[in-house]
Amino acid sequence: MKEITYQELQSMLKPSYQLVDIRDHTAVNYGIIPGAIHIPMEELTERKGELDPSKKIILYCAHGFASMKACELLAAEEIQADYLKGGYSGWMVEKLDAEKDEEDEASLKQRIKDIEHSIQKTFKKRTFSQFAKAINRYDMLQPGDKVAVCISGGKDSMLLAKLFQELKRHNKFDFELEFIVMDPGYSTANRKVIENNARIMGIPIRIFESDIFNVVYDIEQSPCYLCARMRRGYLYNKAKELGCNKIALGHHYDDVIETILMGMLYGGQVQTMMPKLHSTNFEGMELIRPMYLIREADVKAWRDYNDLHFIQCACRFTENTVTSETTGESTSKRQEIKQLIAELKKINPFIEGNIFKSVENVNLNTIITYKKNGIRHDFLEWYDEMEGEKD
């Protein structure tokens, strides 16, 4: 077993090696190195028959930690494998650096133009049209608004930024944009990926720092929940400081239907991710989700079409911990729901649309109890006024 650098990988003849992505399904959704096959860490030994012993086998994970352990597991099966230094994250940084070295002003402008053209033409119906439809349907934008487009560095928020730029180009009415990136303690590599992607996509980001990762790192119970709440608060605060009255987040259609099922199956409640919300802690501020009707598959297709690569959640838990990559025990509830929906879709191709419609077609006459503004209401309150069951 030895460590392989990206430069060494490039120098190899592609037919002579087999590149294997051992990250989980959630991580692979954010992107994969072209030409790699995907075998999750926990399935590596049972699927060893898919490995080609006639080629040099090179494994990679998120940051290079788990792939070392994976090589040892294969060695116990008498299969020799090496691992990619820095993993997927390191590959992204080196790829972007290599492109930047070869780039001049003209080629950068052309790259930005090509990305924008893909939204205007190839993916217009699946992305921009759905974006505009959600804004109109849920009344998300008004003349005079100043919107803070919140960019995490992932595929969804980056596409959100480009869609807003396209909408601004149409100039139907006056509104302003700020593209903000909060750095909660990213590694140098992940911050570099965000900055480089913003540059090649023509997004004028404004970065500000916080110490959220340091604060939540030693929290044992629900660190991810606390991190998300703190990040939202920092974003609201920065947006208000910049004179914005709205923040825009990149949640999409799949996030919405997954939230509905998660609430039912794990929370025992019927709820969804709302298209817009008033802030309870920041007076006059509103949260909007303009990608509410865009499918995740279309975001991925747009990303791959433009050969773009983005970061996943880049906190210390995912960067410094090998546990989730080596045991497979930390599969998120959201990933479980994704897999459940995929299985249900095999039986009923309309399942996703039906889940979405279920929170649009709520019949209060058939609800036992519900809450509104924190007040609980019971069907017995209006039972005597209800019509009886028809024979």
mmCIF file of C-alpha atoms in Angstrom:
data_model
loop_
_atom_site.group_PDB
_atom_site.id
_atom_site.type_symbol
_atom_site.label_atom_id
_atom_site.label_comp_id
_atom_site.label_asym_id
_atom_site.label_seq_id
_atom_site.Cartn_x
_atom_site.Cartn_y
_atom_site.Cartn_z
ATOM 1 C CA MET A 1 0.000 0.000 0.000
ATOM 2 C CA LYS A 2 1.259 3.467 -0.870
ATOM 3 C CA GLU A 3 -0.003 7.001 -1.241
ATOM 4 C CA ILE A 4 -0.687 8.211 -4.801
ATOM 5 C CA THR A 5 -0.726 11.923 -5.639
ATOM 6 C CA TYR A 6 -3.042 13.478 -8.190
ATOM 7 C CA GLN A 7 -0.076 14.284 -10.459
ATOM 8 C CA GLU A 8 1.019 10.642 -10.361
ATOM 9 C CA LEU A 9 -2.531 9.562 -11.131
ATOM 10 C CA GLN A 10 -2.610 11.810 -14.191
ATOM 11 C CA SER A 11 0.693 10.412 -15.441
ATOM 12 C CA MET A 12 -0.636 6.858 -15.396
ATOM 13 C CA LEU A 13 -2.281 5.374 -18.460
ATOM 14 C CA LYS A 14 -5.975 5.272 -17.576
ATOM 15 C CA PRO A 15 -6.499 1.659 -18.724
ATOM 16 C CA SER A 16 -3.764 0.606 -16.282
ATOM 17 C CA TYR A 17 -5.614 1.590 -13.099
ATOM 18 C CA GLN A 18 -9.041 1.276 -11.523
ATOM 19 C CA LEU A 19 -10.175 4.226 -9.414
ATOM 20 C CA VAL A 20 -12.638 3.351 -6.640
ATOM 21 C CA ASP A 21 -14.696 5.874 -4.657
ATOM 22 C CA ILE A 22 -15.377 4.371 -1.201
ATOM 23 C CA ARG A 23 -17.436 7.273 0.223
ATOM 24 C CA ASP A 24 -21.059 6.789 1.232
ATOM 25 C CA HIS A 25 -24.002 7.518 -1.060
ATOM 26 C CA THR A 26 -24.603 10.971 0.430
ATOM 27 C CA ALA A 27 -21.039 12.100 -0.268
ATOM 28 C CA VAL A 28 -21.073 10.747 -3.824
ATOM 29 C CA ASN A 29 -24.163 12.862 -4.527
ATOM 30 C CA TYR A 30 -21.860 15.898 -4.323
ATOM 31 C CA GLY A 31 -19.640 14.624 -7.137
ATOM 32 C CA ILE A 32 -17.252 11.877 -8.131
ATOM 33 C CA ILE A 33 -13.870 11.829 -9.872
ATOM 34 C CA PRO A 34 -14.520 11.098 -13.575
ATOM 35 C CA GLY A 35 -13.908 7.463 -14.449
ATOM 36 C CA ALA A 36 -14.219 6.187 -10.872
ATOM 37 C CA ILE A 37 -16.554 3.392 -9.817
ATOM 38 C CA HIS A 38 -18.454 3.657 -6.533
ATOM 39 C CA ILE A 39 -18.211 0.926 -3.904
ATOM 40 C CA PRO A 40 -19.047 2.219 -0.389
ATOM 41 C CA MET A 41 -16.527 1.353 2.312
ATOM 42 C CA GLU A 42 -18.897 -0.995 4.135
ATOM 43 C CA GLU A 43 -19.499 -2.988 0.915
ATOM 44 C CA LEU A 44 -15.884 -3.178 -0.218
ATOM 45 C CA THR A 45 -15.050 -6.745 0.837
ATOM 46 C CA GLU A 46 -18.386 -8.265 -0.211
ATOM 47 C CA ARG A 47 -18.131 -6.570 -3.626
ATOM 48 C CA LYS A 48 -14.452 -7.334 -4.146
ATOM 49 C CA GLY A 49 -15.410 -9.240 -7.290
ATOM 50 C CA GLU A 50 -15.957 -5.851 -8.993
ATOM 51 C CA LEU A 51 -12.279 -4.983 -8.502
ATOM 52 C CA ASP A 52 -10.005 -5.690 -11.457
ATOM 53 C CA PRO A 53 -6.833 -7.490 -10.295
ATOM 54 C CA SER A 54 -5.215 -6.913 -13.691
ATOM 55 C CA LYS A 55 -5.087 -3.163 -12.945
ATOM 56 C CA LYS A 56 -3.591 -1.016 -10.219
ATOM 57 C CA ILE A 57 -6.440 -0.416 -7.764
ATOM 58 C CA ILE A 58 -6.523 3.095 -6.266
ATOM 59 C CA LEU A 59 -9.034 3.924 -3.535
ATOM 60 C CA TYR A 60 -10.164 7.354 -2.426
ATOM 61 C CA CYS A 61 -12.428 8.706 0.313
ATOM 62 C CA ALA A 62 -13.323 12.263 1.339
ATOM 63 C CA HIS A 63 -10.002 13.393 2.775
ATOM 64 C CA GLY A 64 -7.607 10.441 2.579
ATOM 65 C CA PHE A 65 -8.090 8.946 6.050
ATOM 66 C CA ALA A 66 -10.576 6.138 5.451
ATOM 67 C CA SER A 67 -8.921 4.956 2.236
ATOM 68 C CA MET A 68 -5.792 3.970 4.195
ATOM 69 C CA LYS A 69 -7.935 1.707 6.368
ATOM 70 C CA ALA A 70 -9.710 0.377 3.265
ATOM 71 C CA CYS A 71 -6.369 -0.648 1.752
ATOM 72 C CA GLU A 72 -5.639 -2.660 4.897
ATOM 73 C CA LEU A 73 -9.022 -4.381 4.667
ATOM 74 C CA LEU A 74 -8.331 -5.397 1.075
ATOM 75 C CA ALA A 75 -4.811 -6.530 1.981
ATOM 76 C CA ALA A 76 -6.415 -8.981 4.424
ATOM 77 C CA GLU A 77 -8.295 -10.328 1.394
ATOM 78 C CA GLU A 78 -4.966 -10.560 -0.502
ATOM 79 C CA ILE A 79 -5.890 -7.654 -2.776
ATOM 80 C CA GLN A 80 -3.237 -4.978 -3.237
ATOM 81 C CA ALA A 81 -4.506 -1.378 -3.382
ATOM 82 C CA ASP A 82 -3.119 2.129 -3.009
ATOM 83 C CA TYR A 83 -4.920 5.311 -1.961
ATOM 84 C CA LEU A 84 -5.215 8.834 -3.319
ATOM 85 C CA LYS A 85 -3.526 11.504 -1.207
ATOM 86 C CA GLY A 86 -6.032 14.017 0.189
ATOM 87 C CA GLY A 87 -8.974 12.062 -1.187
ATOM 88 C CA TYR A 88 -11.742 13.757 -3.165
ATOM 89 C CA SER A 89 -11.120 17.090 -1.425
ATOM 90 C CA GLY A 90 -7.419 17.071 -2.322
ATOM 91 C CA TRP A 91 -8.219 16.100 -5.908
ATOM 92 C CA MET A 92 -10.603 19.044 -6.265
ATOM 93 C CA VAL A 93 -7.990 21.525 -5.017
ATOM 94 C CA GLU A 94 -5.267 20.198 -7.331
ATOM 95 C CA LYS A 95 -7.653 20.080 -10.288
ATOM 96 C CA LEU A 96 -8.700 23.699 -9.740
ATOM 97 C CA ASP A 97 -5.076 24.791 -9.317
ATOM 98 C CA ALA A 98 -4.094 23.043 -12.547
ATOM 99 C CA GLU A 99 -6.961 24.700 -14.433
ATOM 100 C CA LYS A 100 -6.085 28.098 -12.973
ATOM 101 C CA ASP A 101 -2.466 27.774 -14.129
ATOM 102 C CA GLU A 102 -3.642 27.146 -17.693
ATOM 103 C CA GLU A 103 -6.313 29.834 -17.572
ATOM 104 C CA ASP A 104 -6.172 33.315 -19.062
ATOM 105 C CA GLU A 105 -8.751 36.092 -18.877
ATOM 106 C CA ALA A 106 -10.359 35.107 -22.166
ATOM 107 C CA SER A 107 -10.784 31.449 -21.203
ATOM 108 C CA LEU A 108 -12.224 32.407 -17.804
ATOM 109 C CA LYS A 109 -14.797 34.667 -19.452
ATOM 110 C CA GLN A 110 -15.702 31.876 -21.865
ATOM 111 C CA ARG A 111 -16.109 29.386 -18.989
ATOM 112 C CA ILE A 112 -18.470 31.751 -17.180
ATOM 113 C CA LYS A 113 -20.380 32.343 -20.408
ATOM 114 C CA ASP A 114 -20.722 28.598 -21.045
ATOM 115 C CA ILE A 115 -22.074 27.982 -17.530
ATOM 116 C CA GLU A 116 -24.609 30.782 -17.935
ATOM 117 C CA HIS A 117 -25.566 29.579 -21.411
ATOM 118 C CA SER A 118 -26.336 26.128 -19.978
ATOM 119 C CA ILE A 119 -28.891 27.752 -17.649
ATOM 120 C CA GLN A 120 -30.350 29.870 -20.453
ATOM 121 C CA LYS A 121 -30.678 26.996 -22.921
ATOM 122 C CA THR A 122 -29.911 23.370 -21.983
ATOM 123 C CA PHE A 123 -31.276 23.476 -18.431
ATOM 124 C CA LYS A 124 -33.674 26.399 -18.709
ATOM 125 C CA LYS A 125 -36.852 24.332 -18.367
ATOM 126 C CA ARG A 126 -35.504 22.226 -15.505
ATOM 127 C CA THR A 127 -33.788 24.977 -13.509
ATOM 128 C CA PHE A 128 -34.508 28.612 -14.330
ATOM 129 C CA SER A 129 -38.163 28.108 -15.258
ATOM 130 C CA GLN A 130 -38.813 26.208 -12.016
ATOM 131 C CA PHE A 131 -36.889 28.866 -10.080
ATOM 132 C CA ALA A 132 -39.027 31.643 -11.554
ATOM 133 C CA LYS A 133 -42.203 29.594 -11.028
ATOM 134 C CA ALA A 134 -41.476 29.159 -7.305
ATOM 135 C CA ILE A 135 -40.732 32.871 -6.860
ATOM 136 C CA ASN A 136 -44.046 33.773 -8.505
ATOM 137 C CA ARG A 137 -46.140 31.015 -6.945
ATOM 138 C CA TYR A 138 -45.014 31.722 -3.384
ATOM 139 C CA ASP A 139 -44.606 35.498 -3.806
ATOM 140 C CA MET A 140 -40.960 35.458 -2.719
ATOM 141 C CA LEU A 141 -39.651 38.646 -4.309
ATOM 142 C CA GLN A 142 -40.941 42.208 -4.382
ATOM 143 C CA PRO A 143 -39.587 45.443 -5.922
ATOM 144 C CA GLY A 144 -37.015 47.057 -3.653
ATOM 145 C CA ASP A 145 -35.949 43.798 -1.968
ATOM 146 C CA LYS A 146 -32.293 43.256 -1.143
ATOM 147 C CA VAL A 147 -31.547 39.540 -0.977
ATOM 148 C CA ALA A 148 -28.569 37.873 0.677
ATOM 149 C CA VAL A 149 -27.918 34.729 -1.376
ATOM 150 C CA CYS A 150 -26.317 32.357 1.128
ATOM 151 C CA ILE A 151 -23.602 30.166 -0.392
ATOM 152 C CA SER A 152 -22.337 27.129 1.510
ATOM 153 C CA GLY A 153 -20.083 25.924 -1.296
ATOM 154 C CA GLY A 154 -22.256 23.006 -2.393
ATOM 155 C CA LYS A 155 -23.937 22.450 -5.757
ATOM 156 C CA ASP A 156 -27.346 23.739 -4.653
ATOM 157 C CA SER A 157 -26.287 27.125 -3.279
ATOM 158 C CA MET A 158 -23.912 27.741 -6.192
ATOM 159 C CA LEU A 159 -26.687 27.092 -8.707
ATOM 160 C CA LEU A 160 -28.973 29.324 -6.632
ATOM 161 C CA ALA A 161 -26.480 32.173 -7.055
ATOM 162 C CA LYS A 162 -26.333 31.716 -10.845
ATOM 163 C CA LEU A 163 -30.137 31.581 -11.087
ATOM 164 C CA PHE A 164 -30.418 34.863 -9.196
ATOM 165 C CA GLN A 165 -27.854 36.429 -11.533
ATOM 166 C CA GLU A 166 -29.926 35.259 -14.492
ATOM 167 C CA LEU A 167 -33.105 36.675 -12.949
ATOM 168 C CA LYS A 168 -31.352 39.996 -12.333
ATOM 169 C CA ARG A 169 -30.310 40.034 -15.984
ATOM 170 C CA HIS A 170 -33.981 39.923 -16.995
ATOM 171 C CA ASN A 171 -34.517 43.081 -14.888
ATOM 172 C CA LYS A 172 -38.315 42.768 -14.672
ATOM 173 C CA PHE A 173 -38.260 44.952 -11.531
ATOM 174 C CA ASP A 174 -35.644 46.469 -9.260
ATOM 175 C CA PHE A 175 -34.036 44.351 -6.548
ATOM 176 C CA GLU A 176 -30.501 43.949 -5.193
ATOM 177 C CA LEU A 177 -28.296 40.958 -4.440
ATOM 178 C CA GLU A 178 -25.471 40.153 -2.040
ATOM 179 C CA PHE A 179 -23.672 36.821 -2.373
ATOM 180 C CA ILE A 180 -22.459 35.895 1.104
ATOM 181 C CA VAL A 181 -20.317 32.983 2.259
ATOM 182 C CA MET A 182 -19.878 32.306 5.945
ATOM 183 C CA ASP A 183 -16.639 30.485 6.785
ATOM 184 C CA PRO A 184 -17.451 28.669 10.051
ATOM 185 C CA GLY A 185 -13.934 27.232 10.230
ATOM 186 C CA TYR A 186 -13.344 25.488 6.905
ATOM 187 C CA SER A 187 -10.012 23.877 6.178
ATOM 188 C CA THR A 188 -7.724 25.805 3.845
ATOM 189 C CA ALA A 189 -8.512 23.310 1.084
ATOM 190 C CA ASN A 190 -12.289 23.650 1.331
ATOM 191 C CA ARG A 191 -12.168 27.428 1.497
ATOM 192 C CA LYS A 192 -9.976 27.398 -1.601
ATOM 193 C CA VAL A 193 -12.490 25.232 -3.476
ATOM 194 C CA ILE A 194 -15.312 27.673 -2.676
ATOM 195 C CA GLU A 195 -13.258 30.684 -3.780
ATOM 196 C CA ASN A 196 -12.138 28.998 -6.995
ATOM 197 C CA ASN A 197 -15.651 27.842 -7.893
ATOM 198 C CA ALA A 198 -17.008 31.347 -7.328
ATOM 199 C CA ARG A 199 -14.290 32.703 -9.629
ATOM 200 C CA ILE A 200 -14.927 30.288 -12.500
ATOM 201 C CA MET A 201 -18.684 30.815 -12.153
ATOM 202 C CA GLY A 202 -18.481 34.591 -12.036
ATOM 203 C CA ILE A 203 -20.089 34.963 -8.598
ATOM 204 C CA PRO A 204 -18.844 38.024 -6.625
ATOM 205 C CA ILE A 205 -18.892 36.450 -3.159
ATOM 206 C CA ARG A 206 -18.420 38.275 0.121
ATOM 207 C CA ILE A 207 -16.777 35.984 2.727
ATOM 208 C CA PHE A 208 -16.969 36.508 6.479
ATOM 209 C CA GLU A 209 -15.604 34.329 9.275
ATOM 210 C CA SER A 210 -17.070 32.783 12.420
ATOM 211 C CA ASP A 211 -15.833 30.220 14.962
ATOM 212 C CA ILE A 212 -18.894 27.942 14.863
ATOM 213 C CA PHE A 213 -16.940 24.738 14.216
ATOM 214 C CA ASN A 214 -14.785 25.414 17.281
ATOM 215 C CA VAL A 215 -17.856 26.096 19.417
ATOM 216 C CA VAL A 216 -19.807 22.954 18.488
ATOM 217 C CA TYR A 217 -16.878 20.529 18.140
ATOM 218 C CA ASP A 218 -17.012 19.340 21.759
ATOM 219 C CA ILE A 219 -20.814 19.271 21.968
ATOM 220 C CA GLU A 220 -21.920 15.654 22.417
ATOM 221 C CA GLN A 221 -25.670 15.970 21.875
ATOM 222 C CA SER A 222 -27.008 17.227 18.513
ATOM 223 C CA PRO A 223 -23.907 19.156 17.353
ATOM 224 C CA CYS A 224 -25.230 19.296 13.780
ATOM 225 C CA TYR A 225 -28.529 20.814 14.922
ATOM 226 C CA LEU A 226 -26.720 23.429 17.010
ATOM 227 C CA CYS A 227 -24.313 24.159 14.142
ATOM 228 C CA ALA A 228 -27.214 24.681 11.708
ATOM 229 C CA ARG A 229 -29.026 27.021 14.110
ATOM 230 C CA MET A 230 -25.891 29.057 14.767
ATOM 231 C CA ARG A 231 -25.054 29.311 11.076
ATOM 232 C CA ARG A 232 -28.569 30.554 10.311
ATOM 233 C CA GLY A 233 -28.221 33.210 13.006
ATOM 234 C CA TYR A 234 -24.856 34.394 11.661
ATOM 235 C CA LEU A 235 -26.280 34.601 8.138
ATOM 236 C CA TYR A 236 -29.292 36.639 9.264
ATOM 237 C CA ASN A 237 -27.035 38.969 11.235
ATOM 238 C CA LYS A 238 -24.626 39.522 8.323
ATOM 239 C CA ALA A 239 -27.496 39.997 5.864
ATOM 240 C CA LYS A 240 -29.091 42.624 8.073
ATOM 241 C CA GLU A 241 -25.720 44.348 8.475
ATOM 242 C CA LEU A 242 -25.526 44.579 4.665
ATOM 243 C CA GLY A 243 -28.986 46.128 4.488
ATOM 244 C CA CYS A 244 -30.762 43.010 3.207
ATOM 245 C CA ASN A 245 -34.336 42.169 4.122
ATOM 246 C CA LYS A 246 -34.248 38.557 2.898
ATOM 247 C CA ILE A 247 -31.898 35.585 2.904
ATOM 248 C CA ALA A 248 -32.156 32.917 0.178
ATOM 249 C CA LEU A 249 -31.208 29.281 0.791
ATOM 250 C CA GLY A 250 -30.650 26.523 -1.767
ATOM 251 C CA HIS A 251 -33.077 23.844 -0.558
ATOM 252 C CA HIS A 252 -34.730 21.999 -3.449
ATOM 253 C CA TYR A 253 -37.796 19.837 -4.155
ATOM 254 C CA ASP A 254 -36.155 16.635 -2.916
ATOM 255 C CA ASP A 255 -35.269 18.321 0.391
ATOM 256 C CA VAL A 256 -38.954 19.207 0.765
ATOM 257 C CA ILE A 257 -40.387 15.728 0.218
ATOM 258 C CA GLU A 258 -37.661 14.114 2.334
ATOM 259 C CA THR A 259 -38.516 16.504 5.179
ATOM 260 C CA ILE A 260 -42.184 15.514 4.953
ATOM 261 C CA LEU A 261 -41.383 11.795 5.330
ATOM 262 C CA MET A 262 -38.731 12.393 8.008
ATOM 263 C CA GLY A 263 -41.272 14.315 10.073
ATOM 264 C CA MET A 264 -43.811 11.502 9.797
ATOM 265 C CA LEU A 265 -41.517 8.502 10.263
ATOM 266 C CA TYR A 266 -39.008 9.886 12.760
ATOM 267 C CA GLY A 267 -40.790 12.863 14.325
ATOM 268 C CA GLY A 268 -44.373 11.640 14.517
ATOM 269 C CA GLN A 269 -45.711 14.826 12.940
ATOM 270 C CA VAL A 270 -46.951 16.187 9.634
ATOM 271 C CA GLN A 271 -44.832 19.152 8.561
ATOM 272 C CA THR A 272 -42.737 20.364 5.682
ATOM 273 C CA MET A 273 -39.965 22.766 4.756
ATOM 274 C CA MET A 274 -41.820 25.993 3.972
ATOM 275 C CA PRO A 275 -41.049 27.990 0.789
ATOM 276 C CA LYS A 276 -40.671 31.157 2.857
ATOM 277 C CA LEU A 277 -40.677 32.130 6.538
ATOM 278 C CA HIS A 278 -40.622 35.279 8.633
ATOM 279 C CA SER A 279 -37.672 35.389 11.041
ATOM 280 C CA THR A 280 -38.694 35.295 14.692
ATOM 281 C CA ASN A 281 -35.383 36.683 15.969
ATOM 282 C CA PHE A 282 -34.539 39.253 13.283
ATOM 283 C CA GLU A 283 -37.370 41.702 12.837
ATOM 284 C CA GLY A 284 -38.201 42.549 9.244
ATOM 285 C CA MET A 285 -36.134 39.638 7.862
ATOM 286 C CA GLU A 286 -37.515 36.796 5.766
ATOM 287 C CA LEU A 287 -36.124 33.468 4.565
ATOM 288 C CA ILE A 288 -36.937 32.318 1.024
ATOM 289 C CA ARG A 289 -36.249 29.060 -0.838
ATOM 290 C CA PRO A 290 -36.471 29.834 -4.587
ATOM 291 C CA MET A 291 -35.252 26.340 -5.643
ATOM 292 C CA TYR A 292 -38.319 24.816 -3.983
ATOM 293 C CA LEU A 293 -39.565 23.228 -7.232
ATOM 294 C CA ILE A 294 -36.190 22.177 -8.721
ATOM 295 C CA ARG A 295 -35.319 18.475 -8.650
ATOM 296 C CA GLU A 296 -31.966 17.424 -7.219
ATOM 297 C CA ALA A 297 -31.323 15.207 -10.259
ATOM 298 C CA ASP A 298 -31.471 18.316 -12.459
ATOM 299 C CA VAL A 299 -29.013 20.159 -10.197
ATOM 300 C CA LYS A 300 -26.618 17.222 -10.541
ATOM 301 C CA ALA A 301 -27.095 17.099 -14.314
ATOM 302 C CA TRP A 302 -26.298 20.824 -14.574
ATOM 303 C CA ARG A 303 -23.217 20.353 -12.374
ATOM 304 C CA ASP A 304 -21.862 17.419 -14.382
ATOM 305 C CA TYR A 305 -22.630 19.068 -17.726
ATOM 306 C CA ASN A 306 -20.367 21.974 -16.725
ATOM 307 C CA ASP A 307 -17.684 19.740 -15.119
ATOM 308 C CA LEU A 308 -18.117 21.483 -11.766
ATOM 309 C CA HIS A 309 -17.060 20.004 -8.426
ATOM 310 C CA PHE A 310 -18.269 21.247 -5.060
ATOM 311 C CA ILE A 311 -17.631 20.599 -1.381
ATOM 312 C CA GLN A 312 -19.863 18.548 0.875
ATOM 313 C CA CYS A 313 -20.497 19.479 4.527
ATOM 314 C CA ALA A 314 -16.917 20.329 5.462
ATOM 315 C CA CYS A 315 -16.972 20.411 9.256
ATOM 316 C CA ARG A 316 -14.396 18.835 11.519
ATOM 317 C CA PHE A 317 -16.606 15.812 12.098
ATOM 318 C CA THR A 318 -16.388 14.874 8.419
ATOM 319 C CA GLU A 319 -12.781 16.002 7.990
ATOM 320 C CA ASN A 320 -11.124 14.468 11.045
ATOM 321 C CA THR A 321 -13.256 11.427 11.803
ATOM 322 C CA VAL A 322 -12.813 8.122 10.026
ATOM 323 C CA THR A 323 -15.675 6.366 11.817
ATOM 324 C CA SER A 324 -18.469 7.174 9.405
ATOM 325 C CA GLU A 325 -16.366 6.227 6.402
ATOM 326 C CA THR A 326 -15.066 2.976 7.834
ATOM 327 C CA THR A 327 -18.113 1.560 9.595
ATOM 328 C CA GLY A 328 -21.023 2.863 7.579
ATOM 329 C CA GLU A 329 -22.946 3.250 10.868
ATOM 330 C CA SER A 330 -23.594 6.960 10.530
ATOM 331 C CA THR A 331 -25.886 6.824 7.506
ATOM 332 C CA SER A 332 -28.070 9.859 8.018
ATOM 333 C CA LYS A 333 -31.814 9.717 8.442
ATOM 334 C CA ARG A 334 -32.122 11.854 5.295
ATOM 335 C CA GLN A 335 -30.125 9.276 3.322
ATOM 336 C CA GLU A 336 -32.378 6.512 4.650
ATOM 337 C CA ILE A 337 -35.389 8.491 3.435
ATOM 338 C CA LYS A 338 -33.736 9.033 0.020
ATOM 339 C CA GLN A 339 -33.299 5.280 -0.311
ATOM 340 C CA LEU A 340 -36.876 4.630 0.822
ATOM 341 C CA ILE A 341 -38.280 7.051 -1.760
ATOM 342 C CA ALA A 342 -36.121 5.438 -4.462
ATOM 343 C CA GLU A 343 -37.566 2.004 -3.575
ATOM 344 C CA LEU A 344 -41.153 3.301 -3.483
ATOM 345 C CA LYS A 345 -40.626 4.974 -6.855
ATOM 346 C CA LYS A 346 -39.934 1.558 -8.400
ATOM 347 C CA ILE A 347 -43.519 0.602 -7.499
ATOM 348 C CA ASN A 348 -45.170 3.975 -8.134
ATOM 349 C CA PRO A 349 -43.387 6.487 -10.418
ATOM 350 C CA PHE A 350 -45.632 9.280 -9.092
ATOM 351 C CA ILE A 351 -44.650 8.767 -5.456
ATOM 352 C CA GLU A 352 -42.537 11.946 -5.167
ATOM 353 C CA GLY A 353 -45.257 14.188 -6.545
ATOM 354 C CA ASN A 354 -47.821 12.563 -4.276
ATOM 355 C CA ILE A 355 -45.664 13.166 -1.196
ATOM 356 C CA PHE A 356 -45.347 16.833 -2.156
ATOM 357 C CA LYS A 357 -49.084 17.178 -2.818
ATOM 358 C CA SER A 358 -49.919 15.583 0.536
ATOM 359 C CA VAL A 359 -49.117 18.841 2.343
ATOM 360 C CA GLU A 360 -51.020 20.885 -0.233
ATOM 361 C CA ASN A 361 -54.209 18.805 0.025
ATOM 362 C CA VAL A 362 -54.685 18.659 3.800
ATOM 363 C CA ASN A 363 -58.342 18.116 4.770
ATOM 364 C CA LEU A 364 -58.805 19.486 8.311
ATOM 365 C CA ASN A 365 -62.039 17.495 8.657
ATOM 366 C CA THR A 366 -59.935 14.339 8.708
ATOM 367 C CA ILE A 367 -57.230 15.602 11.082
ATOM 368 C CA ILE A 368 -57.492 14.582 14.755
ATOM 369 C CA THR A 369 -55.398 17.448 16.113
ATOM 370 C CA TYR A 370 -53.297 20.236 14.651
ATOM 371 C CA LYS A 371 -51.299 23.214 15.869
ATOM 372 C CA LYS A 372 -51.539 26.793 14.678
ATOM 373 C CA ASN A 373 -49.332 29.536 16.104
ATOM 374 C CA GLY A 374 -48.389 27.169 18.923
ATOM 375 C CA ILE A 375 -52.016 26.511 19.931
ATOM 376 C CA ARG A 376 -53.282 22.942 19.769
ATOM 377 C CA HIS A 377 -56.719 22.317 18.238
ATOM 378 C CA ASP A 378 -58.725 19.084 18.517
ATOM 379 C CA PHE A 379 -61.397 17.777 16.131
ATOM 380 C CA LEU A 380 -63.807 17.541 19.068
ATOM 381 C CA GLU A 381 -63.990 21.352 19.020
ATOM 382 C CA TRP A 382 -66.025 21.227 15.812
ATOM 383 C CA TYR A 383 -67.192 17.593 15.826
ATOM 384 C CA ASP A 384 -70.896 18.385 16.437
ATOM 385 C CA GLU A 385 -70.874 20.798 13.474
ATOM 386 C CA MET A 386 -69.376 18.271 11.046
ATOM 387 C CA GLU A 387 -71.466 16.528 8.413
ATOM 388 C CA GLY A 388 -72.067 12.868 8.984
ATOM 389 C CA GLU A 389 -70.633 10.091 6.816
ATOM 390 C CA LYS A 390 -72.591 9.621 3.622
ATOM 391 C CA ASP A 391 -74.204 6.222 3.125
#
